[in-house]
């Protein structure tokens, strides 16, 4: 069976695991107060060109989204996001469990349109009944989106301007950020994110780590007592080192970017190969998730040799399936897949 | 200035205020443990043909919705409602503040379609990822809806069947229930509500009371320790008598229904008069809220003599406005309005 | 049966009810945007010598405490209070339901000692593990306390200084504030409260109103969007007028203070009469709640003619009972009670 | 520097890390649906003699406590615990953030007395005002306690009976459970826990794992949809395998118990050595945490060579410090410590 159903099928990149092994019996202080966490944070600050940034390591995406959103919003505020946004669909209501309404807007391949967001805000602030309504307090973006799409630098700058004008926070969910940054089609960089976003996270779980997401607050005054809030939300690991060591390794010798580029090369090879074979794609995804249109009557047979993600119906006779590469995908696997399809 | 902008412009029906006055210096136990509360509950049980029903008096609609929904749902459950439903739009995120996602569905004049609800539930229970999603735990209906529309008895029975089949609660927000029950076009009765709904409330604030909503749980085992939960939610009045006395009065000598019928007669007269004058309605509302289509260039002038509710644009040249009658609307006011328009 | 068990046995002071009656059929805007609310707020501002103060009317004490505390605290903050404080004992966990820990401290007749509070804060800020602990974010006082005791002006100034130094809010629960201000033994005034507290409320429910508490934020910038938060918490009345009219009346012609003084005179007469008869008091309460020590074997007989509150055991043979006067207590009732005891 | 300040100074037991290494590139389904999780659960069921038990793997102690307590309690319920209980002191208010009051009771070296708990419950259920109070819904125990103390089997049976009688849940926090089960002084076993508790967790973080706690619900019907709730609370790892593989390894060839016994042997050796040298202990702790009484004027010097935990003052001239052994403590380290002290 060939596995292309998602990008978290394996453990960690071998270098990451090796680092855990090498440091295993060293005695380190708990709760992230160890030297590896400090080193990892320093490296991230440098990469983001944000030397004052406050960095925190959390365990997973849903946790990170819930904790950051709750920490930044006031009780009467909600968060604008694409209707297909992860927080609106597949986080079991984590944002609402924290007391905040998710305010869904239309999207294109997971991308929110800045004009739609601004129109929403204009309407809200003109609405005579707005004091009876949830106040929009944040714009939430995923980059890459759930469909693998990417914002342009200009779009992020535009969102940032809108957020400044209307006093909202801009927060970017980078569960797959590495694959976004490694795409040949992007002009978005970590320093740009640090300049445009109030908070964002650099995903580790899907990009080479066993677990872990690095939250970046470019303005260190933004989330006072965030450590205590993380603890209260059950999101603080006693052995914080296991996140620090992993991110320290991922940001040594360009590892995070090298393995991200590898995943993108595999996705490009897959895309090219499938196109040559006459396959159609739902759209030209620039990252590690590819959305293929397959005839319904081929799905069952396909499922016997390839593990893919069912996405949604395309039309009566076709279905969209998702194939994902990752840092762990080998050329051999891609070639085997191309032979099979 | 003629006032038709809403149905809570005055204090209470004079008989209600008179009852408060008559009993004012009587010493009564607090927190709803007084005889007037007991009498009011007993009358409601009889009207609902539900002699075991558990009844609680709360202060307002948003409070009632939030408390009932929180009391019934599990933390991982959300509530299905029309996208225009009051809990989804004008309660400042009270349901989410209690931890639950509102799951909006399309509507027709505020009415949820049973087929849409069932389709949502079918899809949910077939979704392989549903354990990562908010579980639908309740259907929320408003009756009359925000547009004044009414469900039929058959529709409510249908919703009830769907809720039984999929193990959801059916909850009906009756902020304007009196005006619904008094409509000549309805076949819905209190006993029908008690048979079909797991919980509903009989609105007092908009139907003759100073404040107050009567929550009915036909099955008294459904919400154990609801009293304590009401207290915790800040929704318990020390002088519970002021709700008991009001509902006791409203359900004496048919008062609640008499004043509701009066509001409906006024709405019917208004509708008829306006039709004769050539006005168009957004739709034929059967209750006390009427939705008139007015040319945009007449709005300003109209606003100088009539206080109405802006609803939404109809087309580029027309706007929908809402005119509401209530128990307090006099024939004279309606005739004056007809003259003006 | 003579009733002295609490101070909310009747409806409202007749003048309050009369005002509701006089204005009943006037059409007023909803949600507290009416002229009576404005007038009441203006009067309170003047009485507090705080012309910028932000005033809000809520329905009851538990609701007011929960809403104010939640609005002011950050998610990781808790509230210091006397272990017998109402929020810690008889509000069904409303503060915790809003996410905040109540941090109880010892008390004397319900009074928190400023030194105890300061010692707690000193210890907390020296504790190496404090980032794993709930941060104290507020001091909550009741005035009069649950035992009827009163803080001195100097004590409130002291609490205020402590709160400034450690960046906490000072919040005072004035459910029975009228009876505190009317005591001959107090030097506390409304302007002093406005100078020392970040928020406090002037209780109406127990001092002449049907329902209603007036929250005062001397600094109007302290609780932005408080209106929306009140709405979200289900604490906003559609007919806000019923609170505005009541407070407008209570603060006209000194009514609130006159009726409070009457309750205090009745309590003083009761205290004096009982002392003459040889009764012992738990302590010399300066307000409307009196705590009498009664032999256990007299309790049953007493309960047949007098309705009192059981408080707690005094020793093996004696029990403390509470007798409360109120604005509604007549001299005749007090004399009858003195005859009976 | 010798490190005895806590029991989470290192990474994982080498065998655990080796297992992560061996399986690293195997492709496994996410969210705990992999074979290693199944194997680990099956082993735990067997060890607990509870073949129907529902098992879930979470990341840390605070998270586990918060999620389990919230999943089991109703909104109006609180949790009884020792005043020094971890949930009451060092979890930053996580239980209250979930809406529940912690109800503290006195303790002896961290142990709650069953009689105190029963007395609390008796008083509560006799209290006329209990419907205005937080309902006790759970007893929370730590085993070993924060002081390293252990309940006897009889005490746990007693707590279980009390919980049955008063309809509370019994929940045991086993962050250091291995060290409790390995103590020569205990008669508590996993099957006993499964018979007496409604829920408990077997701590991994402090007993050989990188991270991870295994929650056991002996009755699989107790927490329906717990998976979804875990997801909502941000406590579900995408790569659930990293918990499954660790627990699978810890419960293979008795590893969890062997390494726990090693920690206890080291603690016993330390205790014996220190006694011979004339040291006094705060009390005779039977587990891996030892509480030593040290003269204040020796603390500074001691701190230069030994890293210990400051606990609390013993008297004016002495301080209690904590020394903790763990699975990773070597005989050599203990002998070095004994030489130094």
PDB file of C-alpha atoms in Angstrom, chain C residues 67-245:
ATOM      1  CA  UNK C  67     -20.426  40.016  35.101  1.00  0.00           C
ATOM      2  CA  UNK C  68     -18.185  42.661  36.688  1.00  0.00           C
ATOM      3  CA  UNK C  69     -15.550  40.173  37.810  1.00  0.00           C
ATOM      4  CA  UNK C  70     -15.424  38.489  34.404  1.00  0.00           C
ATOM      5  CA  UNK C  71     -15.317  41.807  32.601  1.00  0.00           C
ATOM      6  CA  UNK C  72     -12.329  43.036  34.601  1.00  0.00           C
ATOM      7  CA  UNK C  73     -10.191  39.936  35.114  1.00  0.00           C
ATOM      8  CA  UNK C  74      -7.845  38.301  32.642  1.00  0.00           C
ATOM      9  CA  UNK C  75      -8.390  34.556  32.156  1.00  0.00           C
ATOM     10  CA  UNK C  76      -5.465  33.630  34.415  1.00  0.00           C
ATOM     11  CA  UNK C  77      -6.513  35.891  37.259  1.00  0.00           C
ATOM     12  CA  UNK C  78      -8.495  35.141  40.400  1.00  0.00           C
ATOM     13  CA  UNK C  79     -10.223  37.219  43.037  1.00  0.00           C
ATOM     14  CA  UNK C  80      -9.244  37.554  46.681  1.00  0.00           C
ATOM     15  CA  UNK C  81     -12.148  37.566  49.110  1.00  0.00           C
ATOM     16  CA  UNK C  82     -13.155  36.738  52.647  1.00  0.00           C
ATOM     17  CA  UNK C  83     -13.744  32.995  52.939  1.00  0.00           C
ATOM     18  CA  UNK C  84     -17.357  33.769  53.901  1.00  0.00           C
ATOM     19  CA  UNK C  85     -17.744  36.128  50.926  1.00  0.00           C
ATOM     20  CA  UNK C  86     -20.953  35.680  48.984  1.00  0.00           C
ATOM     21  CA  UNK C  87     -19.091  34.824  45.789  1.00  0.00           C
ATOM     22  CA  UNK C  88     -17.261  32.051  47.633  1.00  0.00           C
ATOM     23  CA  UNK C  89     -20.249  30.472  49.298  1.00  0.00           C
ATOM     24  CA  UNK C  90     -23.735  31.194  47.997  1.00  0.00           C
ATOM     25  CA  UNK C  91     -23.486  32.018  44.325  1.00  0.00           C
ATOM     26  CA  UNK C  92     -23.333  28.412  43.143  1.00  0.00           C
ATOM     27  CA  UNK C  93     -19.872  28.867  41.703  1.00  0.00           C
ATOM     28  CA  UNK C  94     -20.781  31.722  39.367  1.00  0.00           C
ATOM     29  CA  UNK C  95     -17.271  33.195  39.436  1.00  0.00           C
ATOM     30  CA  UNK C  96     -15.683  29.843  38.642  1.00  0.00           C
ATOM     31  CA  UNK C  97     -18.286  29.214  35.939  1.00  0.00           C
ATOM     32  CA  UNK C  98     -16.851  32.361  34.380  1.00  0.00           C
ATOM     33  CA  UNK C  99     -13.388  30.818  34.586  1.00  0.00           C
ATOM     34  CA  UNK C 100     -11.895  32.499  37.642  1.00  0.00           C
ATOM     35  CA  UNK C 101     -10.690  31.075  40.925  1.00  0.00           C
ATOM     36  CA  UNK C 102     -11.918  32.604  44.164  1.00  0.00           C
ATOM     37  CA  UNK C 103      -8.959  32.944  46.526  1.00  0.00           C
ATOM     38  CA  UNK C 104     -10.360  32.879  50.075  1.00  0.00           C
ATOM     39  CA  UNK C 105      -8.726  34.645  53.021  1.00  0.00           C
ATOM     40  CA  UNK C 106      -9.611  34.721  56.739  1.00  0.00           C
ATOM     41  CA  UNK C 107     -12.112  37.317  57.927  1.00  0.00           C
ATOM     42  CA  UNK C 108     -13.565  38.994  60.989  1.00  0.00           C
ATOM     43  CA  UNK C 109     -17.344  39.194  60.785  1.00  0.00           C
ATOM     44  CA  UNK C 110     -16.964  39.076  57.028  1.00  0.00           C
ATOM     45  CA  UNK C 111     -14.300  41.764  56.853  1.00  0.00           C
ATOM     46  CA  UNK C 112     -11.063  41.086  55.072  1.00  0.00           C
ATOM     47  CA  UNK C 113      -8.008  42.452  56.843  1.00  0.00           C
ATOM     48  CA  UNK C 114      -5.890  44.679  54.576  1.00  0.00           C
ATOM     49  CA  UNK C 115      -2.744  43.209  56.140  1.00  0.00           C
ATOM     50  CA  UNK C 116      -3.839  39.682  55.255  1.00  0.00           C
ATOM     51  CA  UNK C 117      -4.451  40.748  51.695  1.00  0.00           C
ATOM     52  CA  UNK C 118      -1.098  42.499  51.440  1.00  0.00           C
ATOM     53  CA  UNK C 119       0.690  39.530  52.989  1.00  0.00           C
ATOM     54  CA  UNK C 120      -0.933  37.237  50.425  1.00  0.00           C
ATOM     55  CA  UNK C 121       0.188  39.483  47.606  1.00  0.00           C
ATOM     56  CA  UNK C 122       3.726  39.799  48.938  1.00  0.00           C
ATOM     57  CA  UNK C 123       4.006  36.035  49.234  1.00  0.00           C
ATOM     58  CA  UNK C 124       2.579  35.507  45.802  1.00  0.00           C
ATOM     59  CA  UNK C 125       4.962  37.871  44.101  1.00  0.00           C
ATOM     60  CA  UNK C 126       7.906  36.275  45.909  1.00  0.00           C
ATOM     61  CA  UNK C 127       6.842  32.749  45.041  1.00  0.00           C
ATOM     62  CA  UNK C 128       9.162  31.178  42.482  1.00  0.00           C
ATOM     63  CA  UNK C 129       6.305  29.035  41.214  1.00  0.00           C
ATOM     64  CA  UNK C 130       3.857  31.884  40.761  1.00  0.00           C
ATOM     65  CA  UNK C 131       3.790  31.471  36.993  1.00  0.00           C
ATOM     66  CA  UNK C 132       2.091  28.113  37.662  1.00  0.00           C
ATOM     67  CA  UNK C 133      -0.438  29.710  39.965  1.00  0.00           C
ATOM     68  CA  UNK C 134      -3.604  31.779  39.647  1.00  0.00           C
ATOM     69  CA  UNK C 135      -2.617  35.450  39.641  1.00  0.00           C
ATOM     70  CA  UNK C 136      -4.531  37.614  42.100  1.00  0.00           C
ATOM     71  CA  UNK C 137      -6.259  40.216  39.942  1.00  0.00           C
ATOM     72  CA  UNK C 138      -8.885  41.716  42.223  1.00  0.00           C
ATOM     73  CA  UNK C 139      -9.902  42.229  45.822  1.00  0.00           C
ATOM     74  CA  UNK C 140     -13.600  41.684  46.428  1.00  0.00           C
ATOM     75  CA  UNK C 141     -15.207  43.246  49.482  1.00  0.00           C
ATOM     76  CA  UNK C 142     -18.811  43.188  50.678  1.00  0.00           C
ATOM     77  CA  UNK C 143     -19.987  46.326  52.436  1.00  0.00           C
ATOM     78  CA  UNK C 144     -21.882  45.737  54.661  1.00  0.00           C
ATOM     79  CA  UNK C 145     -20.464  42.238  54.930  1.00  0.00           C
ATOM     80  CA  UNK C 146     -22.524  39.065  55.149  1.00  0.00           C
ATOM     81  CA  UNK C 147     -22.393  39.686  58.949  1.00  0.00           C
ATOM     82  CA  UNK C 148     -23.501  43.296  58.601  1.00  0.00           C
ATOM     83  CA  UNK C 149     -20.051  44.691  59.436  1.00  0.00           C
ATOM     84  CA  UNK C 150     -18.615  47.838  57.871  1.00  0.00           C
ATOM     85  CA  UNK C 151     -15.206  48.840  56.632  1.00  0.00           C
ATOM     86  CA  UNK C 152     -13.908  52.204  57.770  1.00  0.00           C
ATOM     87  CA  UNK C 153     -12.931  54.853  55.269  1.00  0.00           C
ATOM     88  CA  UNK C 154      -9.324  54.296  56.254  1.00  0.00           C
ATOM     89  CA  UNK C 155      -9.557  50.596  55.590  1.00  0.00           C
ATOM     90  CA  UNK C 156     -10.976  51.200  52.125  1.00  0.00           C
ATOM     91  CA  UNK C 157      -8.220  53.719  51.415  1.00  0.00           C
ATOM     92  CA  UNK C 158      -5.721  51.118  52.569  1.00  0.00           C
ATOM     93  CA  UNK C 159      -7.213  48.459  50.264  1.00  0.00           C
ATOM     94  CA  UNK C 160      -7.125  50.945  47.448  1.00  0.00           C
ATOM     95  CA  UNK C 161      -3.423  51.626  48.029  1.00  0.00           C
ATOM     96  CA  UNK C 162      -2.658  47.920  48.140  1.00  0.00           C
ATOM     97  CA  UNK C 163      -4.534  47.377  44.890  1.00  0.00           C
ATOM     98  CA  UNK C 164      -2.672  50.220  43.182  1.00  0.00           C
ATOM     99  CA  UNK C 165       0.684  48.930  44.367  1.00  0.00           C
ATOM    100  CA  UNK C 166       0.082  45.369  43.178  1.00  0.00           C
ATOM    101  CA  UNK C 167      -1.979  46.225  40.088  1.00  0.00           C
ATOM    102  CA  UNK C 168      -5.221  44.664  41.260  1.00  0.00           C
ATOM    103  CA  UNK C 169      -8.765  45.917  40.881  1.00  0.00           C
ATOM    104  CA  UNK C 170     -10.755  46.813  43.990  1.00  0.00           C
ATOM    105  CA  UNK C 171     -14.400  45.822  43.698  1.00  0.00           C
ATOM    106  CA  UNK C 172     -17.051  46.344  46.353  1.00  0.00           C
ATOM    107  CA  UNK C 173     -20.303  44.385  46.492  1.00  0.00           C
ATOM    108  CA  UNK C 174     -22.898  46.773  47.852  1.00  0.00           C
ATOM    109  CA  UNK C 175     -25.962  44.528  47.858  1.00  0.00           C
ATOM    110  CA  UNK C 176     -26.916  46.242  51.146  1.00  0.00           C
ATOM    111  CA  UNK C 177     -24.962  49.442  50.568  1.00  0.00           C
ATOM    112  CA  UNK C 178     -27.835  51.696  51.626  1.00  0.00           C
ATOM    113  CA  UNK C 179     -27.887  50.119  55.071  1.00  0.00           C
ATOM    114  CA  UNK C 180     -24.150  50.588  55.319  1.00  0.00           C
ATOM    115  CA  UNK C 181     -24.231  54.255  54.322  1.00  0.00           C
ATOM    116  CA  UNK C 182     -27.101  54.909  56.734  1.00  0.00           C
ATOM    117  CA  UNK C 183     -25.370  53.451  59.766  1.00  0.00           C
ATOM    118  CA  UNK C 184     -24.517  56.025  62.433  1.00  0.00           C
ATOM    119  CA  UNK C 185     -21.184  54.279  62.874  1.00  0.00           C
ATOM    120  CA  UNK C 186     -19.804  54.741  59.358  1.00  0.00           C
ATOM    121  CA  UNK C 187     -17.510  57.328  57.806  1.00  0.00           C
ATOM    122  CA  UNK C 188     -17.832  55.771  54.341  1.00  0.00           C
ATOM    123  CA  UNK C 189     -19.613  57.795  51.661  1.00  0.00           C
ATOM    124  CA  UNK C 190     -20.410  57.284  47.990  1.00  0.00           C
ATOM    125  CA  UNK C 191     -17.698  59.741  46.910  1.00  0.00           C
ATOM    126  CA  UNK C 192     -15.193  57.798  48.997  1.00  0.00           C
ATOM    127  CA  UNK C 193     -16.232  54.586  47.231  1.00  0.00           C
ATOM    128  CA  UNK C 194     -15.840  56.296  43.866  1.00  0.00           C
ATOM    129  CA  UNK C 195     -12.336  57.410  44.834  1.00  0.00           C
ATOM    130  CA  UNK C 196     -11.168  54.094  46.270  1.00  0.00           C
ATOM    131  CA  UNK C 197     -12.888  51.401  44.210  1.00  0.00           C
ATOM    132  CA  UNK C 198     -12.431  50.480  40.558  1.00  0.00           C
ATOM    133  CA  UNK C 199     -16.001  49.227  40.566  1.00  0.00           C
ATOM    134  CA  UNK C 200     -18.808  48.900  43.080  1.00  0.00           C
ATOM    135  CA  UNK C 201     -22.530  48.453  42.993  1.00  0.00           C
ATOM    136  CA  UNK C 202     -25.341  50.180  44.804  1.00  0.00           C
ATOM    137  CA  UNK C 203     -27.851  47.506  45.744  1.00  0.00           C
ATOM    138  CA  UNK C 204     -31.473  48.050  44.859  1.00  0.00           C
ATOM    139  CA  UNK C 205     -33.058  44.616  45.324  1.00  0.00           C
ATOM    140  CA  UNK C 206     -32.615  44.713  49.108  1.00  0.00           C
ATOM    141  CA  UNK C 207     -33.133  48.466  49.447  1.00  0.00           C
ATOM    142  CA  UNK C 208     -36.499  49.364  48.031  1.00  0.00           C
ATOM    143  CA  UNK C 209     -36.492  48.086  44.442  1.00  0.00           C
ATOM    144  CA  UNK C 210     -38.327  45.153  42.878  1.00  0.00           C
ATOM    145  CA  UNK C 211     -35.003  44.223  41.391  1.00  0.00           C
ATOM    146  CA  UNK C 212     -31.887  46.032  40.259  1.00  0.00           C
ATOM    147  CA  UNK C 213     -28.306  46.874  41.128  1.00  0.00           C
ATOM    148  CA  UNK C 214     -26.444  49.944  39.888  1.00  0.00           C
ATOM    149  CA  UNK C 215     -22.870  49.205  38.875  1.00  0.00           C
ATOM    150  CA  UNK C 216     -20.499  52.175  39.057  1.00  0.00           C
ATOM    151  CA  UNK C 217     -17.155  52.322  37.217  1.00  0.00           C
ATOM    152  CA  UNK C 218     -15.667  55.652  38.357  1.00  0.00           C
ATOM    153  CA  UNK C 219     -13.217  55.450  35.447  1.00  0.00           C
ATOM    154  CA  UNK C 220     -15.366  55.186  32.311  1.00  0.00           C
ATOM    155  CA  UNK C 221     -12.497  53.680  30.314  1.00  0.00           C
ATOM    156  CA  UNK C 222     -12.219  50.663  32.575  1.00  0.00           C
ATOM    157  CA  UNK C 223     -14.766  48.362  31.022  1.00  0.00           C
ATOM    158  CA  UNK C 224     -15.047  49.056  27.303  1.00  0.00           C
ATOM    159  CA  UNK C 225     -17.941  47.329  25.537  1.00  0.00           C
ATOM    160  CA  UNK C 226     -19.433  46.450  28.913  1.00  0.00           C
ATOM    161  CA  UNK C 227     -22.896  46.856  27.360  1.00  0.00           C
ATOM    162  CA  UNK C 228     -22.163  44.090  24.851  1.00  0.00           C
ATOM    163  CA  UNK C 229     -20.696  41.879  27.546  1.00  0.00           C
ATOM    164  CA  UNK C 230     -23.823  42.408  29.680  1.00  0.00           C
ATOM    165  CA  UNK C 231     -25.928  41.408  26.678  1.00  0.00           C
ATOM    166  CA  UNK C 232     -23.800  38.320  26.065  1.00  0.00           C
ATOM    167  CA  UNK C 233     -24.116  37.291  29.694  1.00  0.00           C
ATOM    168  CA  UNK C 234     -27.899  37.396  29.438  1.00  0.00           C
ATOM    169  CA  UNK C 235     -27.981  40.304  31.859  1.00  0.00           C
ATOM    170  CA  UNK C 236     -29.496  42.974  29.617  1.00  0.00           C
ATOM    171  CA  UNK C 237     -33.214  43.652  30.032  1.00  0.00           C
ATOM    172  CA  UNK C 238     -35.197  44.545  26.911  1.00  0.00           C
ATOM    173  CA  UNK C 239     -37.223  46.900  29.082  1.00  0.00           C
ATOM    174  CA  UNK C 240     -34.218  48.513  30.732  1.00  0.00           C
ATOM    175  CA  UNK C 241     -36.611  51.269  31.792  1.00  0.00           C
ATOM    176  CA  UNK C 242     -37.821  49.165  34.711  1.00  0.00           C
ATOM    177  CA  UNK C 243     -34.382  49.541  36.273  1.00  0.00           C
ATOM    178  CA  UNK C 244     -33.950  53.157  35.276  1.00  0.00           C
ATOM    179  CA  UNK C 245     -37.317  54.237  36.640  1.00  0.00           C
TER     180      UNK C 245
END
